[in-house]
N, CA, C and O of each residue as an XYZ file, in Angstrom:
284
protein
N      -4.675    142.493    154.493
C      -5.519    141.656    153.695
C      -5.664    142.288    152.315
O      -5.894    143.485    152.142
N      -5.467    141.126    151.073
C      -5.904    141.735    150.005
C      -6.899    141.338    149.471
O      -7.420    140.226    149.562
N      -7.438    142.862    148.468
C      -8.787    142.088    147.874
C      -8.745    142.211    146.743
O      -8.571    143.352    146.318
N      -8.890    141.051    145.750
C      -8.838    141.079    144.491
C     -10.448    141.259    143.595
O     -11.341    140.412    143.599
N     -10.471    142.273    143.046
C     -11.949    142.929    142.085
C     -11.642    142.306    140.703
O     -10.562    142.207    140.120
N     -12.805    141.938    140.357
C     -12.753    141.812    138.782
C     -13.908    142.426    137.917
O     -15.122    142.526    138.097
N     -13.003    142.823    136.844
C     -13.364    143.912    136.216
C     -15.171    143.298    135.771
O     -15.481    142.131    135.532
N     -15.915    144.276    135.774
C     -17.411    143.666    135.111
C     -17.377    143.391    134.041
O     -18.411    142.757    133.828
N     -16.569    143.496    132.786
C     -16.278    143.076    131.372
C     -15.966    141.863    131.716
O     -16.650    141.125    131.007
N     -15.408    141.338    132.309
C     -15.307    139.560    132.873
C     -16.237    139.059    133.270
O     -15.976    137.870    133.450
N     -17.074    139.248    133.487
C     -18.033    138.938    134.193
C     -18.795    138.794    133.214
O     -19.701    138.106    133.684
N     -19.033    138.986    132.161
C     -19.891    138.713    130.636
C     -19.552    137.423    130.415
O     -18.389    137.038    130.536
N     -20.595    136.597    130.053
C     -19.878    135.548    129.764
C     -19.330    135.409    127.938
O     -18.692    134.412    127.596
N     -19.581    136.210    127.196
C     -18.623    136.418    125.363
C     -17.755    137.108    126.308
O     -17.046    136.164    126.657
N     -17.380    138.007    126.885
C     -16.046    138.422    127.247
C     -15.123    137.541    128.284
O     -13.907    137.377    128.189
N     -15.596    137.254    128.835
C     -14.968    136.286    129.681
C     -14.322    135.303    128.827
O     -13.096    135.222    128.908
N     -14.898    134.599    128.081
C     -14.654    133.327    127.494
C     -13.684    133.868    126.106
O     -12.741    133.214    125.659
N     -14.141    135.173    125.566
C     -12.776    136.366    124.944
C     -11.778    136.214    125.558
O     -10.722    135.932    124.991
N     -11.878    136.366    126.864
C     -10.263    137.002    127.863
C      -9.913    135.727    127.577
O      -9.168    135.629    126.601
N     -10.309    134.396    128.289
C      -9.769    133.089    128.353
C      -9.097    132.808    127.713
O      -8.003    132.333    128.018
N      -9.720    133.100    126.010
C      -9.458    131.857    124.982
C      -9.530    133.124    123.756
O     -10.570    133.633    123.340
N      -8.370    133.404    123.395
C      -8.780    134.989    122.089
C      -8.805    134.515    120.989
O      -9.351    135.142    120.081
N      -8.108    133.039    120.725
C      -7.834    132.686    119.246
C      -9.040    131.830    119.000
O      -9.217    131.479    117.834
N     -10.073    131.359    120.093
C     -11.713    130.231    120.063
C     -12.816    131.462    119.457
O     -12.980    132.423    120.209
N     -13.175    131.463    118.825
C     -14.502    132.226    118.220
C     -15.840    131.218    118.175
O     -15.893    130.102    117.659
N     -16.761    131.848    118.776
C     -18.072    131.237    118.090
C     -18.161    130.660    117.030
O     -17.355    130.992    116.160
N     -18.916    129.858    116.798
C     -19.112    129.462    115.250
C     -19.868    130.667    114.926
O     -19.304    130.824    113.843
N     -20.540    131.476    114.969
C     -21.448    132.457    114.290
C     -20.380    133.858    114.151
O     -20.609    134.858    113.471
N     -19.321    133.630    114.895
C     -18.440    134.753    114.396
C     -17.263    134.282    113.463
O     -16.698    135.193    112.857
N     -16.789    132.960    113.246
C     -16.301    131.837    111.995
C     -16.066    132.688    110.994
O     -16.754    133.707    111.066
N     -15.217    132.620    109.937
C     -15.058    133.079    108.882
C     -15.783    131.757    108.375
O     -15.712    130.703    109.005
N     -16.608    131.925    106.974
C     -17.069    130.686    105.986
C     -15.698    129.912    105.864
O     -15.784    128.704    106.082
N     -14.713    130.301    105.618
C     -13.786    129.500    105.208
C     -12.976    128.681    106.076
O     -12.226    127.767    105.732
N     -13.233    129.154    107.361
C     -12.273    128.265    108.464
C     -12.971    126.864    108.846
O     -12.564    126.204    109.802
N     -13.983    126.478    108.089
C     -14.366    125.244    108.111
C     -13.545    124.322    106.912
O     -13.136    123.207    107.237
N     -13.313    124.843    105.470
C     -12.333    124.482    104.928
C     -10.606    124.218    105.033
O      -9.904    123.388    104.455
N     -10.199    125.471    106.185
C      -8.929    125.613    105.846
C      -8.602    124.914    107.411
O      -7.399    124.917    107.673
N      -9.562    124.274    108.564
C      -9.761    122.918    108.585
C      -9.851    121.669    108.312
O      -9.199    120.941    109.060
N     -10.493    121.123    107.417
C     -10.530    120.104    106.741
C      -9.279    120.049    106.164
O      -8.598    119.038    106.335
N      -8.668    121.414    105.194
C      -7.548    121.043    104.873
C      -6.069    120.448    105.798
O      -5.326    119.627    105.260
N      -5.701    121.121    107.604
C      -5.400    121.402    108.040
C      -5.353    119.508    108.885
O      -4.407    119.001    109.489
N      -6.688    118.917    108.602
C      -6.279    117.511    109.402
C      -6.204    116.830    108.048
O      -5.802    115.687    108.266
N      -6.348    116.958    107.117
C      -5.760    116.144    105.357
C      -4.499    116.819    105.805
O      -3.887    115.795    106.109
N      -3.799    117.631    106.025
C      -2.300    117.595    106.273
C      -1.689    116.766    107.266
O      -0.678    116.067    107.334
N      -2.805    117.133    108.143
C      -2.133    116.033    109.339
C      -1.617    114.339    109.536
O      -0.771    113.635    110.088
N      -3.238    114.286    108.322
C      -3.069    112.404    107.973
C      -2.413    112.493    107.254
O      -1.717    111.540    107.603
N      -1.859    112.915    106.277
C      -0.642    112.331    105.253
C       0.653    112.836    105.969
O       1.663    112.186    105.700
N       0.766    113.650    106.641
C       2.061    113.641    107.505
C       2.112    112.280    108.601
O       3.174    111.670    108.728
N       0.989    111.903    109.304
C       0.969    110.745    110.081
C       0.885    109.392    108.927
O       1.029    108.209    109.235
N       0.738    109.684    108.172
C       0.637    107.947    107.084
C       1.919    107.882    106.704
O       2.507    106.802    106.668
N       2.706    109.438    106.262
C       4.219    109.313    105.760
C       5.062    108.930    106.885
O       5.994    108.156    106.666
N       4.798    109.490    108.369
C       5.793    109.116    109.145
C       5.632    107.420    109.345
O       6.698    106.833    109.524
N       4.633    106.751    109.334
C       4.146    105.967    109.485
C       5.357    104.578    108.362
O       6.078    103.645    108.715
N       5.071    105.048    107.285
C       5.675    104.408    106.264
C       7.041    104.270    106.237
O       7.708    103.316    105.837
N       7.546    105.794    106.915
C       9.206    105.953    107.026
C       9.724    104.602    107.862
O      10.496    103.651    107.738
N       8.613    105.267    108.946
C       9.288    104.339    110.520
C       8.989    103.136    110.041
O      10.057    102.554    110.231
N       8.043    102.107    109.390
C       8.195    100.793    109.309
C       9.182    100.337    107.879
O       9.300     99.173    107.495
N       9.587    101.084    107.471
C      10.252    100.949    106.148
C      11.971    101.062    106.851
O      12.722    100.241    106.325
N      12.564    101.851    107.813
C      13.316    102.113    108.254
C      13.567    100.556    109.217
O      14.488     99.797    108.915
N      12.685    100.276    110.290
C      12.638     99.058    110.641
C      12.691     97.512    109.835
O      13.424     96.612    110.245
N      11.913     97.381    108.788
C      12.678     96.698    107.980
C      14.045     96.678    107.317
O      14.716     95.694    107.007
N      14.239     97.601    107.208
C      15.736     97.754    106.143
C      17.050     97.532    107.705
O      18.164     97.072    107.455
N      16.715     97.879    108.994
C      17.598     97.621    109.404
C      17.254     96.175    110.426
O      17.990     95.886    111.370
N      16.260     95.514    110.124
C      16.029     94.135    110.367
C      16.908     93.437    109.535
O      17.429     92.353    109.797
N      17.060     94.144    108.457
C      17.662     92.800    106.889
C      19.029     93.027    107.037
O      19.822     92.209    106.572
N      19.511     94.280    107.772
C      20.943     94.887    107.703
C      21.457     93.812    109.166
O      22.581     93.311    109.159
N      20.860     93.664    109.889
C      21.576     92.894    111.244
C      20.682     91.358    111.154
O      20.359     90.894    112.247
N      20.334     90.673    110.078
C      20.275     89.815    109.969
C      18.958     89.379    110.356
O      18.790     88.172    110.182
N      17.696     90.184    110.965
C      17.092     89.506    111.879
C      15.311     89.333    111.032
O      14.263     88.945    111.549
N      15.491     89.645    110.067
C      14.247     88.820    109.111
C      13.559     87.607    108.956
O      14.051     86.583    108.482
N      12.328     87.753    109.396
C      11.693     86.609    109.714
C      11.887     86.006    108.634
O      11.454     84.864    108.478
């Protein structure tokens, strides 16, 4: 039979939730700026999703008009 121990540093719940997750910080341990370089981070995201957006229906038209099939 085996028995598996866990260490008492796990058993904390800031360390525990450390071990889990190393790159999740508290908000009270946050750099000020990672609320900005957030915001910036989904403004990248929407203009990458509005550009793909534009490609793909711009691409679908042009080869609607190329095989004839334009409403």
């Amino acid at each position: 039979m085996t028995t598996f121990t866990t260490p008492d540093a796990l058993l904390n719940a800031s360390s525990a939730s450390a071990a889990l997750a190393p790159r999740t910080r508290r908000s009270a341990q946050r750099s000020p700026f990672s609320e900005v370089r957030e915001q910036a981070r989904q403004r990248t995201l929407m203009l990458a999703a509005t550009a793909t957006g534009i490609v793909s229906v711009t691409v679908a038209a042009s080869a609607a008009v190329v095989l004839g099939l334009s409403a």
